[in-house]
């Protein structure tokens, strides 16, 4: 997985998902499958990590893409649109947000 750095030209996307503890594992399974079989094979994909809070009510997805346009193109594919509809049934809300790395600390 690439290092988080301020001089990195990659696009960072952090997506947060809110769900009940009872659906956390189902959503995590859906996200794992999406990355294994589809997202990681899309042009411009660099890396991703899934994080679950202790209460199993939130998942944070940190991903890196070569370019902003690559991430947007992946979202617009028919397959990802269908996957997002399924993901939407497993959580209260989810929101992908693009970020620039402002500062890093070692």
PDB file of N, CA and C in Angstrom, residues 30-103:
ATOM      1  N   UNK A  30     -19.829  -7.360   1.498  1.00  0.00           N
ATOM      2  CA  UNK A  30     -20.170  -6.747   0.199  1.00  0.00           C
ATOM      3  C   UNK A  30     -19.027  -5.868  -0.300  1.00  0.00           C
ATOM      4  N   UNK A  31     -18.435  -5.071   0.594  1.00  0.00           N
ATOM      5  CA  UNK A  31     -17.321  -4.203   0.203  1.00  0.00           C
ATOM      6  C   UNK A  31     -16.081  -5.016  -0.178  1.00  0.00           C
ATOM      7  N   UNK A  32     -15.781  -6.057   0.585  1.00  0.00           N
ATOM      8  CA  UNK A  32     -14.637  -6.925   0.242  1.00  0.00           C
ATOM      9  C   UNK A  32     -14.810  -7.510  -1.154  1.00  0.00           C
ATOM     10  N   UNK A  33     -15.992  -8.026  -1.428  1.00  0.00           N
ATOM     11  CA  UNK A  33     -16.265  -8.619  -2.734  1.00  0.00           C
ATOM     12  C   UNK A  33     -16.163  -7.576  -3.845  1.00  0.00           C
ATOM     13  N   UNK A  34     -16.661  -6.381  -3.597  1.00  0.00           N
ATOM     14  CA  UNK A  34     -16.578  -5.314  -4.604  1.00  0.00           C
ATOM     15  C   UNK A  34     -15.120  -4.996  -4.926  1.00  0.00           C
ATOM     16  N   UNK A  35     -14.285  -4.918  -3.902  1.00  0.00           N
ATOM     17  CA  UNK A  35     -12.866  -4.630  -4.143  1.00  0.00           C
ATOM     18  C   UNK A  35     -12.164  -5.792  -4.826  1.00  0.00           C
ATOM     19  N   UNK A  36     -12.418  -7.010  -4.358  1.00  0.00           N
ATOM     20  CA  UNK A  36     -11.730  -8.180  -4.931  1.00  0.00           C
ATOM     21  C   UNK A  36     -12.075  -8.408  -6.394  1.00  0.00           C
ATOM     22  N   UNK A  37     -13.342  -8.305  -6.718  1.00  0.00           N
ATOM     23  CA  UNK A  37     -13.759  -8.699  -8.067  1.00  0.00           C
ATOM     24  C   UNK A  37     -13.927  -7.553  -9.055  1.00  0.00           C
ATOM     25  N   UNK A  38     -14.032  -6.323  -8.572  1.00  0.00           N
ATOM     26  CA  UNK A  38     -14.309  -5.236  -9.507  1.00  0.00           C
ATOM     27  C   UNK A  38     -13.459  -3.991  -9.300  1.00  0.00           C
ATOM     28  N   UNK A  39     -13.584  -3.344  -8.160  1.00  0.00           N
ATOM     29  CA  UNK A  39     -12.957  -2.032  -7.967  1.00  0.00           C
ATOM     30  C   UNK A  39     -11.444  -2.085  -8.156  1.00  0.00           C
ATOM     31  N   UNK A  40     -10.786  -3.092  -7.572  1.00  0.00           N
ATOM     32  CA  UNK A  40      -9.328  -3.165  -7.663  1.00  0.00           C
ATOM     33  C   UNK A  40      -8.823  -3.425  -9.074  1.00  0.00           C
ATOM     34  N   UNK A  41      -9.714  -3.807  -9.969  1.00  0.00           N
ATOM     35  CA  UNK A  41      -9.331  -4.077 -11.358  1.00  0.00           C
ATOM     36  C   UNK A  41      -9.584  -2.880 -12.287  1.00  0.00           C
ATOM     37  N   UNK A  42     -10.104  -1.790 -11.737  1.00  0.00           N
ATOM     38  CA  UNK A  42     -10.428  -0.630 -12.554  1.00  0.00           C
ATOM     39  C   UNK A  42      -9.182   0.215 -12.828  1.00  0.00           C
ATOM     40  N   UNK A  43      -9.141   0.849 -13.998  1.00  0.00           N
ATOM     41  CA  UNK A  43      -7.997   1.710 -14.321  1.00  0.00           C
ATOM     42  C   UNK A  43      -7.814   2.794 -13.262  1.00  0.00           C
ATOM     43  N   UNK A  44      -6.583   2.980 -12.846  1.00  0.00           N
ATOM     44  CA  UNK A  44      -6.255   4.031 -11.891  1.00  0.00           C
ATOM     45  C   UNK A  44      -6.355   3.637 -10.438  1.00  0.00           C
ATOM     46  N   UNK A  45      -6.885   2.447 -10.143  1.00  0.00           N
ATOM     47  CA  UNK A  45      -6.955   2.015  -8.740  1.00  0.00           C
ATOM     48  C   UNK A  45      -5.539   1.788  -8.225  1.00  0.00           C
ATOM     49  N   UNK A  46      -5.250   2.306  -7.022  1.00  0.00           N
ATOM     50  CA  UNK A  46      -3.936   2.141  -6.411  1.00  0.00           C
ATOM     51  C   UNK A  46      -4.035   1.238  -5.185  1.00  0.00           C
ATOM     52  N   UNK A  47      -4.880   1.592  -4.225  1.00  0.00           N
ATOM     53  CA  UNK A  47      -4.984   0.807  -2.999  1.00  0.00           C
ATOM     54  C   UNK A  47      -6.228   1.209  -2.224  1.00  0.00           C
ATOM     55  N   UNK A  48      -6.561   0.378  -1.239  1.00  0.00           N
ATOM     56  CA  UNK A  48      -7.700   0.690  -0.371  1.00  0.00           C
ATOM     57  C   UNK A  48      -7.548  -0.050   0.944  1.00  0.00           C
ATOM     58  N   UNK A  49      -8.208   0.459   1.968  1.00  0.00           N
ATOM     59  CA  UNK A  49      -8.254  -0.188   3.278  1.00  0.00           C
ATOM     60  C   UNK A  49      -9.631   0.054   3.885  1.00  0.00           C
ATOM     61  N   UNK A  50     -10.164  -0.981   4.527  1.00  0.00           N
ATOM     62  CA  UNK A  50     -11.453  -0.874   5.204  1.00  0.00           C
ATOM     63  C   UNK A  50     -11.206  -0.881   6.708  1.00  0.00           C
ATOM     64  N   UNK A  51     -11.882   0.013   7.429  1.00  0.00           N
ATOM     65  CA  UNK A  51     -11.732   0.152   8.882  1.00  0.00           C
ATOM     66  C   UNK A  51     -13.115   0.064   9.515  1.00  0.00           C
ATOM     67  N   UNK A  52     -13.233  -0.710  10.601  1.00  0.00           N
ATOM     68  CA  UNK A  52     -14.509  -0.870  11.305  1.00  0.00           C
ATOM     69  C   UNK A  52     -14.339  -0.367  12.736  1.00  0.00           C
ATOM     70  N   UNK A  53     -15.306   0.437  13.213  1.00  0.00           N
ATOM     71  CA  UNK A  53     -15.220   0.908  14.599  1.00  0.00           C
ATOM     72  C   UNK A  53     -15.625  -0.211  15.567  1.00  0.00           C
ATOM     73  N   UNK A  54     -15.288  -0.031  16.843  1.00  0.00           N
ATOM     74  CA  UNK A  54     -15.546  -1.066  17.854  1.00  0.00           C
ATOM     75  C   UNK A  54     -17.017  -1.430  17.981  1.00  0.00           C
ATOM     76  N   UNK A  55     -17.902  -0.458  17.843  1.00  0.00           N
ATOM     77  CA  UNK A  55     -19.339  -0.705  18.000  1.00  0.00           C
ATOM     78  C   UNK A  55     -19.960  -1.337  16.754  1.00  0.00           C
ATOM     79  N   UNK A  56     -19.191  -1.458  15.695  1.00  0.00           N
ATOM     80  CA  UNK A  56     -19.662  -1.986  14.412  1.00  0.00           C
ATOM     81  C   UNK A  56     -20.848  -1.195  13.860  1.00  0.00           C
ATOM     82  N   UNK A  57     -20.767   0.129  14.017  1.00  0.00           N
ATOM     83  CA  UNK A  57     -21.798   1.017  13.475  1.00  0.00           C
ATOM     84  C   UNK A  57     -21.257   1.910  12.367  1.00  0.00           C
ATOM     85  N   UNK A  58     -19.951   1.841  12.120  1.00  0.00           N
ATOM     86  CA  UNK A  58     -19.331   2.649  11.064  1.00  0.00           C
ATOM     87  C   UNK A  58     -18.211   1.865  10.391  1.00  0.00           C
ATOM     88  N   UNK A  59     -18.123   2.063   9.099  1.00  0.00           N
ATOM     89  CA  UNK A  59     -16.994   1.577   8.316  1.00  0.00           C
ATOM     90  C   UNK A  59     -16.403   2.785   7.612  1.00  0.00           C
ATOM     91  N   UNK A  60     -15.091   2.907   7.668  1.00  0.00           N
ATOM     92  CA  UNK A  60     -14.386   3.944   6.919  1.00  0.00           C
ATOM     93  C   UNK A  60     -13.560   3.239   5.853  1.00  0.00           C
ATOM     94  N   UNK A  61     -13.679   3.713   4.639  1.00  0.00           N
ATOM     95  CA  UNK A  61     -12.955   3.145   3.506  1.00  0.00           C
ATOM     96  C   UNK A  61     -12.003   4.216   2.991  1.00  0.00           C
ATOM     97  N   UNK A  62     -10.708   3.936   3.076  1.00  0.00           N
ATOM     98  CA  UNK A  62      -9.678   4.844   2.579  1.00  0.00           C
ATOM     99  C   UNK A  62      -9.173   4.247   1.272  1.00  0.00           C
ATOM    100  N   UNK A  63      -9.266   4.995   0.176  1.00  0.00           N
ATOM    101  CA  UNK A  63      -8.753   4.485  -1.098  1.00  0.00           C
ATOM    102  C   UNK A  63      -7.925   5.544  -1.803  1.00  0.00           C
ATOM    103  N   UNK A  64      -7.027   5.049  -2.643  1.00  0.00           N
ATOM    104  CA  UNK A  64      -6.173   5.929  -3.430  1.00  0.00           C
ATOM    105  C   UNK A  64      -6.321   5.562  -4.901  1.00  0.00           C
ATOM    106  N   UNK A  65      -6.356   6.612  -5.729  1.00  0.00           N
ATOM    107  CA  UNK A  65      -6.533   6.470  -7.172  1.00  0.00           C
ATOM    108  C   UNK A  65      -5.480   7.315  -7.875  1.00  0.00           C
ATOM    109  N   UNK A  66      -5.088   6.883  -9.052  1.00  0.00           N
ATOM    110  CA  UNK A  66      -4.094   7.643  -9.809  1.00  0.00           C
ATOM    111  C   UNK A  66      -4.581   9.049 -10.120  1.00  0.00           C
ATOM    112  N   UNK A  67      -5.863   9.125 -10.505  1.00  0.00           N
ATOM    113  CA  UNK A  67      -6.443  10.423 -10.859  1.00  0.00           C
ATOM    114  C   UNK A  67      -7.891  10.488 -10.387  1.00  0.00           C
ATOM    115  N   UNK A  68      -8.352  11.669 -10.147  1.00  0.00           N
ATOM    116  CA  UNK A  68      -9.752  11.910  -9.778  1.00  0.00           C
ATOM    117  C   UNK A  68     -10.702  11.304 -10.819  1.00  0.00           C
ATOM    118  N   UNK A  69     -10.347  11.477 -12.089  1.00  0.00           N
ATOM    119  CA  UNK A  69     -11.186  10.994 -13.192  1.00  0.00           C
ATOM    120  C   UNK A  69     -11.333   9.474 -13.173  1.00  0.00           C
ATOM    121  N   UNK A  70     -10.298   8.769 -12.718  1.00  0.00           N
ATOM    122  CA  UNK A  70     -10.373   7.309 -12.640  1.00  0.00           C
ATOM    123  C   UNK A  70     -11.421   6.873 -11.614  1.00  0.00           C
ATOM    124  N   UNK A  71     -11.423   7.523 -10.465  1.00  0.00           N
ATOM    125  CA  UNK A  71     -12.409   7.192  -9.440  1.00  0.00           C
ATOM    126  C   UNK A  71     -13.824   7.495  -9.940  1.00  0.00           C
ATOM    127  N   UNK A  72     -14.005   8.652 -10.540  1.00  0.00           N
ATOM    128  CA  UNK A  72     -15.332   9.029 -11.038  1.00  0.00           C
ATOM    129  C   UNK A  72     -15.803   8.086 -12.138  1.00  0.00           C
ATOM    130  N   UNK A  73     -14.906   7.661 -13.012  1.00  0.00           N
ATOM    131  CA  UNK A  73     -15.269   6.724 -14.078  1.00  0.00           C
ATOM    132  C   UNK A  73     -15.725   5.388 -13.485  1.00  0.00           C
ATOM    133  N   UNK A  74     -15.036   4.906 -12.445  1.00  0.00           N
ATOM    134  CA  UNK A  74     -15.436   3.666 -11.789  1.00  0.00           C
ATOM    135  C   UNK A  74     -16.837   3.794 -11.206  1.00  0.00           C
ATOM    136  N   UNK A  75     -17.127   4.918 -10.557  1.00  0.00           N
ATOM    137  CA  UNK A  75     -18.458   5.116  -9.962  1.00  0.00           C
ATOM    138  C   UNK A  75     -19.565   5.102 -11.003  1.00  0.00           C
ATOM    139  N   UNK A  76     -19.266   5.546 -12.206  1.00  0.00           N
ATOM    140  CA  UNK A  76     -20.285   5.665 -13.259  1.00  0.00           C
ATOM    141  C   UNK A  76     -20.554   4.369 -14.013  1.00  0.00           C
ATOM    142  N   UNK A  77     -19.764   3.332 -13.777  1.00  0.00           N
ATOM    143  CA  UNK A  77     -19.984   2.082 -14.496  1.00  0.00           C
ATOM    144  C   UNK A  77     -21.309   1.456 -14.064  1.00  0.00           C
ATOM    145  N   UNK A  78     -21.980   0.757 -14.980  1.00  0.00           N
ATOM    146  CA  UNK A  78     -23.230   0.086 -14.593  1.00  0.00           C
ATOM    147  C   UNK A  78     -23.032  -0.893 -13.429  1.00  0.00           C
ATOM    148  N   UNK A  79     -21.918  -1.618 -13.412  1.00  0.00           N
ATOM    149  CA  UNK A  79     -21.693  -2.574 -12.330  1.00  0.00           C
ATOM    150  C   UNK A  79     -21.587  -1.877 -10.980  1.00  0.00           C
ATOM    151  N   UNK A  80     -20.851  -0.770 -10.912  1.00  0.00           N
ATOM    152  CA  UNK A  80     -20.701  -0.087  -9.632  1.00  0.00           C
ATOM    153  C   UNK A  80     -21.987   0.600  -9.216  1.00  0.00           C
ATOM    154  N   UNK A  81     -22.736   1.087 -10.166  1.00  0.00           N
ATOM    155  CA  UNK A  81     -24.034   1.690  -9.822  1.00  0.00           C
ATOM    156  C   UNK A  81     -24.954   0.640  -9.192  1.00  0.00           C
ATOM    157  N   UNK A  82     -24.943  -0.580  -9.739  1.00  0.00           N
ATOM    158  CA  UNK A  82     -25.748  -1.662  -9.174  1.00  0.00           C
ATOM    159  C   UNK A  82     -25.226  -2.051  -7.792  1.00  0.00           C
ATOM    160  N   UNK A  83     -23.911  -2.143  -7.652  1.00  0.00           N
ATOM    161  CA  UNK A  83     -23.331  -2.477  -6.344  1.00  0.00           C
ATOM    162  C   UNK A  83     -23.700  -1.409  -5.307  1.00  0.00           C
ATOM    163  N   UNK A  84     -23.650  -0.148  -5.684  1.00  0.00           N
ATOM    164  CA  UNK A  84     -23.989   0.922  -4.736  1.00  0.00           C
ATOM    165  C   UNK A  84     -25.451   0.862  -4.326  1.00  0.00           C
ATOM    166  N   UNK A  85     -26.321   0.407  -5.211  1.00  0.00           N
ATOM    167  CA  UNK A  85     -27.721   0.232  -4.810  1.00  0.00           C
ATOM    168  C   UNK A  85     -27.826  -0.865  -3.739  1.00  0.00           C
ATOM    169  N   UNK A  86     -27.089  -1.970  -3.899  1.00  0.00           N
ATOM    170  CA  UNK A  86     -27.101  -3.037  -2.892  1.00  0.00           C
ATOM    171  C   UNK A  86     -26.477  -2.552  -1.588  1.00  0.00           C
ATOM    172  N   UNK A  87     -25.360  -1.846  -1.698  1.00  0.00           N
ATOM    173  CA  UNK A  87     -24.694  -1.313  -0.507  1.00  0.00           C
ATOM    174  C   UNK A  87     -25.637  -0.381   0.246  1.00  0.00           C
ATOM    175  N   UNK A  88     -26.396   0.418  -0.487  1.00  0.00           N
ATOM    176  CA  UNK A  88     -27.337   1.347   0.128  1.00  0.00           C
ATOM    177  C   UNK A  88     -28.409   0.665   0.952  1.00  0.00           C
ATOM    178  N   UNK A  89     -28.734  -0.578   0.636  1.00  0.00           N
ATOM    179  CA  UNK A  89     -29.742  -1.304   1.425  1.00  0.00           C
ATOM    180  C   UNK A  89     -29.169  -1.837   2.738  1.00  0.00           C
ATOM    181  N   UNK A  90     -27.838  -1.865   2.855  1.00  0.00           N
ATOM    182  CA  UNK A  90     -27.189  -2.416   4.047  1.00  0.00           C
ATOM    183  C   UNK A  90     -26.771  -1.354   5.061  1.00  0.00           C
ATOM    184  N   UNK A  91     -26.922  -0.094   4.702  1.00  0.00           N
ATOM    185  CA  UNK A  91     -26.479   0.951   5.625  1.00  0.00           C
ATOM    186  C   UNK A  91     -27.464   2.116   5.625  1.00  0.00           C
ATOM    187  N   UNK A  92     -27.356   2.922   6.662  1.00  0.00           N
ATOM    188  CA  UNK A  92     -28.200   4.118   6.769  1.00  0.00           C
ATOM    189  C   UNK A  92     -27.761   5.179   5.775  1.00  0.00           C
ATOM    190  N   UNK A  93     -26.434   5.292   5.626  1.00  0.00           N
ATOM    191  CA  UNK A  93     -25.895   6.295   4.699  1.00  0.00           C
ATOM    192  C   UNK A  93     -24.465   5.934   4.347  1.00  0.00           C
ATOM    193  N   UNK A  94     -24.028   6.424   3.194  1.00  0.00           N
ATOM    194  CA  UNK A  94     -22.617   6.360   2.850  1.00  0.00           C
ATOM    195  C   UNK A  94     -22.293   7.524   1.941  1.00  0.00           C
ATOM    196  N   UNK A  95     -21.068   8.024   2.092  1.00  0.00           N
ATOM    197  CA  UNK A  95     -20.673   9.206   1.337  1.00  0.00           C
ATOM    198  C   UNK A  95     -19.188   9.141   1.001  1.00  0.00           C
ATOM    199  N   UNK A  96     -18.866   9.041  -0.297  1.00  0.00           N
ATOM    200  CA  UNK A  96     -17.462   9.147  -0.699  1.00  0.00           C
ATOM    201  C   UNK A  96     -17.071  10.617  -0.843  1.00  0.00           C
ATOM    202  N   UNK A  97     -15.928  10.975  -0.272  1.00  0.00           N
ATOM    203  CA  UNK A  97     -15.453  12.361  -0.352  1.00  0.00           C
ATOM    204  C   UNK A  97     -13.993  12.338  -0.786  1.00  0.00           C
ATOM    205  N   UNK A  98     -13.656  13.174  -1.764  1.00  0.00           N
ATOM    206  CA  UNK A  98     -12.280  13.273  -2.247  1.00  0.00           C
ATOM    207  C   UNK A  98     -11.510  14.279  -1.405  1.00  0.00           C
ATOM    208  N   UNK A  99     -10.267  13.919  -1.074  1.00  0.00           N
ATOM    209  CA  UNK A  99      -9.432  14.763  -0.222  1.00  0.00           C
ATOM    210  C   UNK A  99      -8.054  14.946  -0.840  1.00  0.00           C
ATOM    211  N   UNK A 100      -7.409  16.062  -0.465  1.00  0.00           N
ATOM    212  CA  UNK A 100      -5.989  16.260  -0.704  1.00  0.00           C
ATOM    213  C   UNK A 100      -5.292  16.093   0.628  1.00  0.00           C
ATOM    214  N   UNK A 101      -4.133  15.445   0.636  1.00  0.00           N
ATOM    215  CA  UNK A 101      -3.372  15.276   1.870  1.00  0.00           C
ATOM    216  C   UNK A 101      -2.762  16.626   2.233  1.00  0.00           C
ATOM    217  N   UNK A 102      -3.142  17.178   3.356  1.00  0.00           N
ATOM    218  CA  UNK A 102      -2.686  18.509   3.767  1.00  0.00           C
ATOM    219  C   UNK A 102      -1.411  18.455   4.597  1.00  0.00           C
ATOM    220  N   UNK A 103      -1.264  17.397   5.411  1.00  0.00           N
ATOM    221  CA  UNK A 103      -0.094  17.303   6.282  1.00  0.00           C
ATOM    222  C   UNK A 103       0.074  15.851   6.716  1.00  0.00           C
TER     223      UNK A 103
END
